[in-house]
Amino acid sequence: MADFKVGYFVGSLAKGSINRKLSQALVRLAPPELQMQEIRFGDLPLYSYDYDAAYPPVAMDFKAAIADVDAVLFVTPEYNRSIPGGLKNAIDWASRPWGQNSFTRKPSAIIGTSPGAIGTAVGQQHLKSILGFCNSPMMNAVEAYIQFKPDLISDEGEVSVEGTEEFLRSYMHEFRDFIRRVLTVYPRSS
């Protein structure tokens, strides 16, 4: 049985997303102590505080999915030197209403891939700022900005470059160790 349940978000809503391929590789390479499950957010309406008094069922289910995991992993592209709007909208839903932030004390990590040479470095910096405000302890090292090349990762998560596969495996082991450290300080609620 897994030690930790990890919910992961794929920042791109595109069916053929290279970050979805990356997420599949991470699931495949994760150590057995991590039970990985995707938390989808594509059906959420645009957030407005008008919903705070009565969240719609889709948003309640979304918040419950986050509550059900021990940690979160963001696998996201960079759009216009930031994060995709859909992902920001999901974070807004999860962190509201005031006092009911789903990310408080929940360990998190960020990774992403892009065809560009700097991967998703700038977008990840924006996401770190947002998650910092959400009081989510973040794994700040190892940083992971993956430059995507054609056929680097198959739809099933098979990585064609041995060095990249080893790096991703190591990243997931580091994330497991980070989760363990954080939850030693901030134990899960019973």
JSON list of C-alpha atoms in Angstrom, two decimals:
[
{"chain": "A", "resi": 1, "resn": "MET", "atom": "CA", "xyz": [0.00, 0.00, 0.00]},
{"chain": "A", "resi": 2, "resn": "ALA", "atom": "CA", "xyz": [1.20, 3.50, -0.83]},
{"chain": "A", "resi": 3, "resn": "ASP", "atom": "CA", "xyz": [2.40, 5.77, 1.95]},
{"chain": "A", "resi": 4, "resn": "PHE", "atom": "CA", "xyz": [1.11, 8.95, 0.32]},
{"chain": "A", "resi": 5, "resn": "LYS", "atom": "CA", "xyz": [-1.69, 9.87, -2.06]},
{"chain": "A", "resi": 6, "resn": "VAL", "atom": "CA", "xyz": [-0.55, 12.51, -4.55]},
{"chain": "A", "resi": 7, "resn": "GLY", "atom": "CA", "xyz": [-3.02, 14.45, -6.66]},
{"chain": "A", "resi": 8, "resn": "TYR", "atom": "CA", "xyz": [-1.58, 15.86, -9.84]},
{"chain": "A", "resi": 9, "resn": "PHE", "atom": "CA", "xyz": [-2.84, 18.67, -12.04]},
{"chain": "A", "resi": 10, "resn": "VAL", "atom": "CA", "xyz": [-2.08, 18.82, -15.75]},
{"chain": "A", "resi": 11, "resn": "GLY", "atom": "CA", "xyz": [-2.04, 22.54, -16.46]},
{"chain": "A", "resi": 12, "resn": "SER", "atom": "CA", "xyz": [-2.98, 22.23, -20.13]},
{"chain": "A", "resi": 13, "resn": "LEU", "atom": "CA", "xyz": [-6.51, 21.29, -21.11]},
{"chain": "A", "resi": 14, "resn": "ALA", "atom": "CA", "xyz": [-5.36, 20.24, -24.61]},
{"chain": "A", "resi": 15, "resn": "LYS", "atom": "CA", "xyz": [-5.93, 16.56, -25.43]},
{"chain": "A", "resi": 16, "resn": "GLY", "atom": "CA", "xyz": [-2.49, 16.22, -27.05]},
{"chain": "A", "resi": 17, "resn": "SER", "atom": "CA", "xyz": [-0.67, 18.14, -24.33]},
{"chain": "A", "resi": 18, "resn": "ILE", "atom": "CA", "xyz": [3.02, 17.35, -23.96]},
{"chain": "A", "resi": 19, "resn": "ASN", "atom": "CA", "xyz": [2.58, 18.05, -20.24]},
{"chain": "A", "resi": 20, "resn": "ARG", "atom": "CA", "xyz": [-0.01, 15.26, -20.11]},
{"chain": "A", "resi": 21, "resn": "LYS", "atom": "CA", "xyz": [2.66, 12.98, -21.60]},
{"chain": "A", "resi": 22, "resn": "LEU", "atom": "CA", "xyz": [5.08, 14.21, -18.95]},
{"chain": "A", "resi": 23, "resn": "SER", "atom": "CA", "xyz": [2.50, 13.47, -16.24]},
{"chain": "A", "resi": 24, "resn": "GLN", "atom": "CA", "xyz": [2.16, 9.91, -17.53]},
{"chain": "A", "resi": 25, "resn": "ALA", "atom": "CA", "xyz": [5.93, 9.48, -17.36]},
{"chain": "A", "resi": 26, "resn": "LEU", "atom": "CA", "xyz": [5.96, 10.80, -13.77]},
{"chain": "A", "resi": 27, "resn": "VAL", "atom": "CA", "xyz": [3.19, 8.40, -12.74]},
{"chain": "A", "resi": 28, "resn": "ARG", "atom": "CA", "xyz": [5.11, 5.51, -14.29]},
{"chain": "A", "resi": 29, "resn": "LEU", "atom": "CA", "xyz": [8.41, 6.54, -12.67]},
{"chain": "A", "resi": 30, "resn": "ALA", "atom": "CA", "xyz": [7.02, 7.40, -9.22]},
{"chain": "A", "resi": 31, "resn": "PRO", "atom": "CA", "xyz": [8.27, 5.28, -6.33]},
{"chain": "A", "resi": 32, "resn": "PRO", "atom": "CA", "xyz": [5.77, 2.71, -5.00]},
{"chain": "A", "resi": 33, "resn": "GLU", "atom": "CA", "xyz": [5.19, 4.82, -1.88]},
{"chain": "A", "resi": 34, "resn": "LEU", "atom": "CA", "xyz": [3.30, 7.38, -4.03]},
{"chain": "A", "resi": 35, "resn": "GLN", "atom": "CA", "xyz": [-0.23, 6.64, -5.20]},
{"chain": "A", "resi": 36, "resn": "MET", "atom": "CA", "xyz": [-0.78, 9.05, -8.09]},
{"chain": "A", "resi": 37, "resn": "GLN", "atom": "CA", "xyz": [-4.20, 10.29, -9.18]},
{"chain": "A", "resi": 38, "resn": "GLU", "atom": "CA", "xyz": [-5.10, 13.10, -11.54]},
{"chain": "A", "resi": 39, "resn": "ILE", "atom": "CA", "xyz": [-7.30, 15.89, -10.27]},
{"chain": "A", "resi": 40, "resn": "ARG", "atom": "CA", "xyz": [-9.12, 17.31, -13.28]},
{"chain": "A", "resi": 41, "resn": "PHE", "atom": "CA", "xyz": [-10.42, 20.85, -13.39]},
{"chain": "A", "resi": 42, "resn": "GLY", "atom": "CA", "xyz": [-11.63, 21.42, -16.96]},
{"chain": "A", "resi": 43, "resn": "ASP", "atom": "CA", "xyz": [-15.32, 21.49, -16.00]},
{"chain": "A", "resi": 44, "resn": "LEU", "atom": "CA", "xyz": [-15.01, 24.26, -13.41]},
{"chain": "A", "resi": 45, "resn": "PRO", "atom": "CA", "xyz": [-16.80, 27.49, -14.34]},
{"chain": "A", "resi": 46, "resn": "LEU", "atom": "CA", "xyz": [-14.87, 30.74, -14.07]},
{"chain": "A", "resi": 47, "resn": "TYR", "atom": "CA", "xyz": [-14.45, 31.55, -10.38]},
{"chain": "A", "resi": 48, "resn": "SER", "atom": "CA", "xyz": [-16.32, 34.49, -8.83]},
{"chain": "A", "resi": 49, "resn": "TYR", "atom": "CA", "xyz": [-16.79, 35.24, -5.15]},
{"chain": "A", "resi": 50, "resn": "ASP", "atom": "CA", "xyz": [-20.52, 35.20, -5.92]},
{"chain": "A", "resi": 51, "resn": "TYR", "atom": "CA", "xyz": [-20.18, 31.40, -5.57]},
{"chain": "A", "resi": 52, "resn": "ASP", "atom": "CA", "xyz": [-18.65, 31.56, -2.09]},
{"chain": "A", "resi": 53, "resn": "ALA", "atom": "CA", "xyz": [-22.00, 31.25, -0.31]},
{"chain": "A", "resi": 54, "resn": "ALA", "atom": "CA", "xyz": [-22.97, 28.13, -2.27]},
{"chain": "A", "resi": 55, "resn": "TYR", "atom": "CA", "xyz": [-20.27, 26.32, -4.25]},
{"chain": "A", "resi": 56, "resn": "PRO", "atom": "CA", "xyz": [-21.61, 24.36, -7.23]},
{"chain": "A", "resi": 57, "resn": "PRO", "atom": "CA", "xyz": [-21.30, 20.54, -7.01]},
{"chain": "A", "resi": 58, "resn": "VAL", "atom": "CA", "xyz": [-18.41, 20.43, -9.54]},
{"chain": "A", "resi": 59, "resn": "ALA", "atom": "CA", "xyz": [-16.39, 22.80, -7.33]},
{"chain": "A", "resi": 60, "resn": "MET", "atom": "CA", "xyz": [-17.28, 20.90, -4.15]},
{"chain": "A", "resi": 61, "resn": "ASP", "atom": "CA", "xyz": [-16.11, 17.65, -5.80]},
{"chain": "A", "resi": 62, "resn": "PHE", "atom": "CA", "xyz": [-12.91, 19.38, -6.89]},
{"chain": "A", "resi": 63, "resn": "LYS", "atom": "CA", "xyz": [-12.16, 20.61, -3.37]},
{"chain": "A", "resi": 64, "resn": "ALA", "atom": "CA", "xyz": [-12.97, 17.16, -1.96]},
{"chain": "A", "resi": 65, "resn": "ALA", "atom": "CA", "xyz": [-10.50, 15.56, -4.40]},
{"chain": "A", "resi": 66, "resn": "ILE", "atom": "CA", "xyz": [-7.75, 17.86, -3.10]},
{"chain": "A", "resi": 67, "resn": "ALA", "atom": "CA", "xyz": [-8.73, 17.19, 0.51]},
{"chain": "A", "resi": 68, "resn": "ASP", "atom": "CA", "xyz": [-8.41, 13.45, -0.18]},
{"chain": "A", "resi": 69, "resn": "VAL", "atom": "CA", "xyz": [-4.70, 13.62, -1.13]},
{"chain": "A", "resi": 70, "resn": "ASP", "atom": "CA", "xyz": [-1.60, 14.15, 0.99]},
{"chain": "A", "resi": 71, "resn": "ALA", "atom": "CA", "xyz": [0.30, 16.25, -1.56]},
{"chain": "A", "resi": 72, "resn": "VAL", "atom": "CA", "xyz": [-0.12, 17.89, -4.97]},
{"chain": "A", "resi": 73, "resn": "LEU", "atom": "CA", "xyz": [2.02, 17.96, -8.09]},
{"chain": "A", "resi": 74, "resn": "PHE", "atom": "CA", "xyz": [1.58, 20.58, -10.80]},
{"chain": "A", "resi": 75, "resn": "VAL", "atom": "CA", "xyz": [2.61, 19.48, -14.30]},
{"chain": "A", "resi": 76, "resn": "THR", "atom": "CA", "xyz": [2.14, 22.60, -16.34]},
{"chain": "A", "resi": 77, "resn": "PRO", "atom": "CA", "xyz": [3.08, 24.42, -19.50]},
{"chain": "A", "resi": 78, "resn": "GLU", "atom": "CA", "xyz": [3.95, 28.09, -19.61]},
{"chain": "A", "resi": 79, "resn": "TYR", "atom": "CA", "xyz": [1.50, 30.41, -21.36]},
{"chain": "A", "resi": 80, "resn": "ASN", "atom": "CA", "xyz": [2.66, 33.97, -22.01]},
{"chain": "A", "resi": 81, "resn": "ARG", "atom": "CA", "xyz": [5.36, 33.71, -19.32]},
{"chain": "A", "resi": 82, "resn": "SER", "atom": "CA", "xyz": [2.81, 32.57, -16.73]},
{"chain": "A", "resi": 83, "resn": "ILE", "atom": "CA", "xyz": [0.52, 29.62, -16.03]},
{"chain": "A", "resi": 84, "resn": "PRO", "atom": "CA", "xyz": [-2.52, 28.65, -18.12]},
{"chain": "A", "resi": 85, "resn": "GLY", "atom": "CA", "xyz": [-5.73, 30.46, -17.22]},
{"chain": "A", "resi": 86, "resn": "GLY", "atom": "CA", "xyz": [-7.57, 27.21, -16.52]},
{"chain": "A", "resi": 87, "resn": "LEU", "atom": "CA", "xyz": [-5.00, 26.23, -13.89]},
{"chain": "A", "resi": 88, "resn": "LYS", "atom": "CA", "xyz": [-5.17, 29.66, -12.23]},
{"chain": "A", "resi": 89, "resn": "ASN", "atom": "CA", "xyz": [-8.96, 29.38, -12.18]},
{"chain": "A", "resi": 90, "resn": "ALA", "atom": "CA", "xyz": [-8.70, 25.94, -10.51]},
{"chain": "A", "resi": 91, "resn": "ILE", "atom": "CA", "xyz": [-6.35, 27.31, -7.86]},
{"chain": "A", "resi": 92, "resn": "ASP", "atom": "CA", "xyz": [-8.78, 30.17, -7.20]},
{"chain": "A", "resi": 93, "resn": "TRP", "atom": "CA", "xyz": [-11.63, 27.67, -6.68]},
{"chain": "A", "resi": 94, "resn": "ALA", "atom": "CA", "xyz": [-9.49, 25.50, -4.39]},
{"chain": "A", "resi": 95, "resn": "SER", "atom": "CA", "xyz": [-8.27, 28.39, -2.25]},
{"chain": "A", "resi": 96, "resn": "ARG", "atom": "CA", "xyz": [-11.66, 29.98, -1.65]},
{"chain": "A", "resi": 97, "resn": "PRO", "atom": "CA", "xyz": [-13.86, 30.92, 0.12]},
{"chain": "A", "resi": 98, "resn": "TRP", "atom": "CA", "xyz": [-11.61, 32.73, 2.57]},
{"chain": "A", "resi": 99, "resn": "GLY", "atom": "CA", "xyz": [-10.59, 30.40, 5.39]},
{"chain": "A", "resi": 100, "resn": "GLN", "atom": "CA", "xyz": [-11.24, 27.23, 3.37]},
{"chain": "A", "resi": 101, "resn": "ASN", "atom": "CA", "xyz": [-8.01, 27.05, 1.38]},
{"chain": "A", "resi": 102, "resn": "SER", "atom": "CA", "xyz": [-7.48, 23.48, 0.15]},
{"chain": "A", "resi": 103, "resn": "PHE", "atom": "CA", "xyz": [-3.71, 23.97, -0.23]},
{"chain": "A", "resi": 104, "resn": "THR", "atom": "CA", "xyz": [-2.91, 25.04, 3.35]},
{"chain": "A", "resi": 105, "resn": "ARG", "atom": "CA", "xyz": [0.03, 22.93, 4.60]},
{"chain": "A", "resi": 106, "resn": "LYS", "atom": "CA", "xyz": [-0.32, 20.55, 1.63]},
{"chain": "A", "resi": 107, "resn": "PRO", "atom": "CA", "xyz": [3.13, 19.69, 0.19]},
{"chain": "A", "resi": 108, "resn": "SER", "atom": "CA", "xyz": [3.49, 20.64, -3.46]},
{"chain": "A", "resi": 109, "resn": "ALA", "atom": "CA", "xyz": [5.90, 20.41, -6.36]},
{"chain": "A", "resi": 110, "resn": "ILE", "atom": "CA", "xyz": [6.00, 21.94, -9.83]},
{"chain": "A", "resi": 111, "resn": "ILE", "atom": "CA", "xyz": [7.36, 20.55, -13.08]},
{"chain": "A", "resi": 112, "resn": "GLY", "atom": "CA", "xyz": [6.68, 21.31, -16.71]},
{"chain": "A", "resi": 113, "resn": "THR", "atom": "CA", "xyz": [7.81, 20.84, -20.26]},
{"chain": "A", "resi": 114, "resn": "SER", "atom": "CA", "xyz": [7.95, 23.10, -23.29]},
{"chain": "A", "resi": 115, "resn": "PRO", "atom": "CA", "xyz": [9.66, 23.03, -26.68]},
{"chain": "A", "resi": 116, "resn": "GLY", "atom": "CA", "xyz": [11.54, 26.17, -25.63]},
{"chain": "A", "resi": 117, "resn": "ALA", "atom": "CA", "xyz": [15.09, 26.03, -24.26]},
{"chain": "A", "resi": 118, "resn": "ILE", "atom": "CA", "xyz": [14.11, 27.38, -20.80]},
{"chain": "A", "resi": 119, "resn": "GLY", "atom": "CA", "xyz": [11.26, 24.93, -20.44]},
{"chain": "A", "resi": 120, "resn": "THR", "atom": "CA", "xyz": [8.61, 26.40, -18.17]},
{"chain": "A", "resi": 121, "resn": "ALA", "atom": "CA", "xyz": [10.92, 28.35, -15.83]},
{"chain": "A", "resi": 122, "resn": "VAL", "atom": "CA", "xyz": [9.10, 31.69, -15.85]},
{"chain": "A", "resi": 123, "resn": "GLY", "atom": "CA", "xyz": [5.63, 30.16, -15.54]},
{"chain": "A", "resi": 124, "resn": "GLN", "atom": "CA", "xyz": [6.83, 28.04, -12.63]},
{"chain": "A", "resi": 125, "resn": "GLN", "atom": "CA", "xyz": [8.06, 31.16, -10.84]},
{"chain": "A", "resi": 126, "resn": "HIS", "atom": "CA", "xyz": [4.57, 32.65, -11.10]},
{"chain": "A", "resi": 127, "resn": "LEU", "atom": "CA", "xyz": [3.03, 29.43, -9.80]},
{"chain": "A", "resi": 128, "resn": "LYS", "atom": "CA", "xyz": [5.47, 29.41, -6.85]},
{"chain": "A", "resi": 129, "resn": "SER", "atom": "CA", "xyz": [4.29, 32.89, -5.93]},
{"chain": "A", "resi": 130, "resn": "ILE", "atom": "CA", "xyz": [0.64, 31.80, -6.04]},
{"chain": "A", "resi": 131, "resn": "LEU", "atom": "CA", "xyz": [1.24, 28.64, -4.01]},
{"chain": "A", "resi": 132, "resn": "GLY", "atom": "CA", "xyz": [3.31, 30.58, -1.51]},
{"chain": "A", "resi": 133, "resn": "PHE", "atom": "CA", "xyz": [0.30, 32.79, -0.85]},
{"chain": "A", "resi": 134, "resn": "CYS", "atom": "CA", "xyz": [-1.83, 29.63, -0.57]},
{"chain": "A", "resi": 135, "resn": "ASN", "atom": "CA", "xyz": [0.46, 28.43, 2.26]},
{"chain": "A", "resi": 136, "resn": "SER", "atom": "CA", "xyz": [1.48, 25.30, 0.38]},
{"chain": "A", "resi": 137, "resn": "PRO", "atom": "CA", "xyz": [4.98, 24.10, 1.34]},
{"chain": "A", "resi": 138, "resn": "MET", "atom": "CA", "xyz": [6.85, 23.76, -1.97]},
{"chain": "A", "resi": 139, "resn": "MET", "atom": "CA", "xyz": [9.70, 21.55, -3.05]},
{"chain": "A", "resi": 140, "resn": "ASN", "atom": "CA", "xyz": [12.03, 24.28, -4.32]},
{"chain": "A", "resi": 141, "resn": "ALA", "atom": "CA", "xyz": [14.87, 21.93, -5.25]},
{"chain": "A", "resi": 142, "resn": "VAL", "atom": "CA", "xyz": [15.08, 19.90, -7.45]},
{"chain": "A", "resi": 143, "resn": "GLU", "atom": "CA", "xyz": [13.81, 22.34, -10.07]},
{"chain": "A", "resi": 144, "resn": "ALA", "atom": "CA", "xyz": [12.61, 20.74, -13.30]},
{"chain": "A", "resi": 145, "resn": "TYR", "atom": "CA", "xyz": [12.29, 22.60, -16.58]},
{"chain": "A", "resi": 146, "resn": "ILE", "atom": "CA", "xyz": [12.10, 19.96, -19.30]},
{"chain": "A", "resi": 147, "resn": "GLN", "atom": "CA", "xyz": [12.77, 20.94, -22.91]},
{"chain": "A", "resi": 148, "resn": "PHE", "atom": "CA", "xyz": [10.46, 18.75, -24.97]},
{"chain": "A", "resi": 149, "resn": "LYS", "atom": "CA", "xyz": [11.79, 17.25, -28.19]},
{"chain": "A", "resi": 150, "resn": "PRO", "atom": "CA", "xyz": [9.72, 15.19, -30.64]},
{"chain": "A", "resi": 151, "resn": "ASP", "atom": "CA", "xyz": [9.24, 11.63, -29.37]},
{"chain": "A", "resi": 152, "resn": "LEU", "atom": "CA", "xyz": [10.83, 12.38, -25.97]},
{"chain": "A", "resi": 153, "resn": "ILE", "atom": "CA", "xyz": [7.82, 10.88, -24.17]},
{"chain": "A", "resi": 154, "resn": "SER", "atom": "CA", "xyz": [5.17, 8.58, -25.62]},
{"chain": "A", "resi": 155, "resn": "ASP", "atom": "CA", "xyz": [1.45, 8.89, -24.86]},
{"chain": "A", "resi": 156, "resn": "GLU", "atom": "CA", "xyz": [1.93, 6.00, -22.39]},
{"chain": "A", "resi": 157, "resn": "GLY", "atom": "CA", "xyz": [4.69, 7.79, -20.51]},
{"chain": "A", "resi": 158, "resn": "GLU", "atom": "CA", "xyz": [7.68, 5.93, -21.95]},
{"chain": "A", "resi": 159, "resn": "VAL", "atom": "CA", "xyz": [10.74, 8.22, -21.97]},
{"chain": "A", "resi": 160, "resn": "SER", "atom": "CA", "xyz": [13.10, 7.73, -24.94]},
{"chain": "A", "resi": 161, "resn": "VAL", "atom": "CA", "xyz": [16.17, 9.46, -23.46]},
{"chain": "A", "resi": 162, "resn": "GLU", "atom": "CA", "xyz": [17.80, 7.51, -20.64]},
{"chain": "A", "resi": 163, "resn": "GLY", "atom": "CA", "xyz": [19.21, 10.61, -18.90]},
{"chain": "A", "resi": 164, "resn": "THR", "atom": "CA", "xyz": [15.80, 12.30, -18.90]},
{"chain": "A", "resi": 165, "resn": "GLU", "atom": "CA", "xyz": [14.14, 9.17, -17.54]},
{"chain": "A", "resi": 166, "resn": "GLU", "atom": "CA", "xyz": [16.68, 8.96, -14.71]},
{"chain": "A", "resi": 167, "resn": "PHE", "atom": "CA", "xyz": [16.20, 12.65, -13.91]},
{"chain": "A", "resi": 168, "resn": "LEU", "atom": "CA", "xyz": [12.40, 12.25, -13.76]},
{"chain": "A", "resi": 169, "resn": "ARG", "atom": "CA", "xyz": [12.69, 9.14, -11.58]},
{"chain": "A", "resi": 170, "resn": "SER", "atom": "CA", "xyz": [15.04, 11.02, -9.24]},
{"chain": "A", "resi": 171, "resn": "TYR", "atom": "CA", "xyz": [12.65, 13.99, -9.18]},
{"chain": "A", "resi": 172, "resn": "MET", "atom": "CA", "xyz": [9.79, 11.76, -8.03]},
{"chain": "A", "resi": 173, "resn": "HIS", "atom": "CA", "xyz": [11.95, 10.16, -5.34]},
{"chain": "A", "resi": 174, "resn": "GLU", "atom": "CA", "xyz": [12.94, 13.62, -4.11]},
{"chain": "A", "resi": 175, "resn": "PHE", "atom": "CA", "xyz": [9.26, 14.59, -4.05]},
{"chain": "A", "resi": 176, "resn": "ARG", "atom": "CA", "xyz": [8.43, 11.50, -1.96]},
{"chain": "A", "resi": 177, "resn": "ASP", "atom": "CA", "xyz": [11.17, 12.45, 0.52]},
{"chain": "A", "resi": 178, "resn": "PHE", "atom": "CA", "xyz": [9.94, 16.06, 0.60]},
{"chain": "A", "resi": 179, "resn": "ILE", "atom": "CA", "xyz": [6.37, 14.94, 1.34]},
{"chain": "A", "resi": 180, "resn": "ARG", "atom": "CA", "xyz": [7.64, 12.76, 4.16]},
{"chain": "A", "resi": 181, "resn": "ARG", "atom": "CA", "xyz": [9.59, 15.70, 5.68]},
{"chain": "A", "resi": 182, "resn": "VAL", "atom": "CA", "xyz": [6.68, 18.14, 5.42]},
{"chain": "A", "resi": 183, "resn": "LEU", "atom": "CA", "xyz": [4.16, 15.73, 6.89]},
{"chain": "A", "resi": 184, "resn": "THR", "atom": "CA", "xyz": [6.51, 15.09, 9.80]},
{"chain": "A", "resi": 185, "resn": "VAL", "atom": "CA", "xyz": [6.19, 18.77, 10.69]},
{"chain": "A", "resi": 186, "resn": "TYR", "atom": "CA", "xyz": [2.54, 19.18, 9.59]},
{"chain": "A", "resi": 187, "resn": "PRO", "atom": "CA", "xyz": [0.92, 15.76, 10.22]},
{"chain": "A", "resi": 188, "resn": "ARG", "atom": "CA", "xyz": [-2.16, 14.77, 8.26]},
{"chain": "A", "resi": 189, "resn": "SER", "atom": "CA", "xyz": [-5.43, 15.35, 10.07]},
{"chain": "A", "resi": 190, "resn": "SER", "atom": "CA", "xyz": [-7.10, 12.27, 11.38]}
]
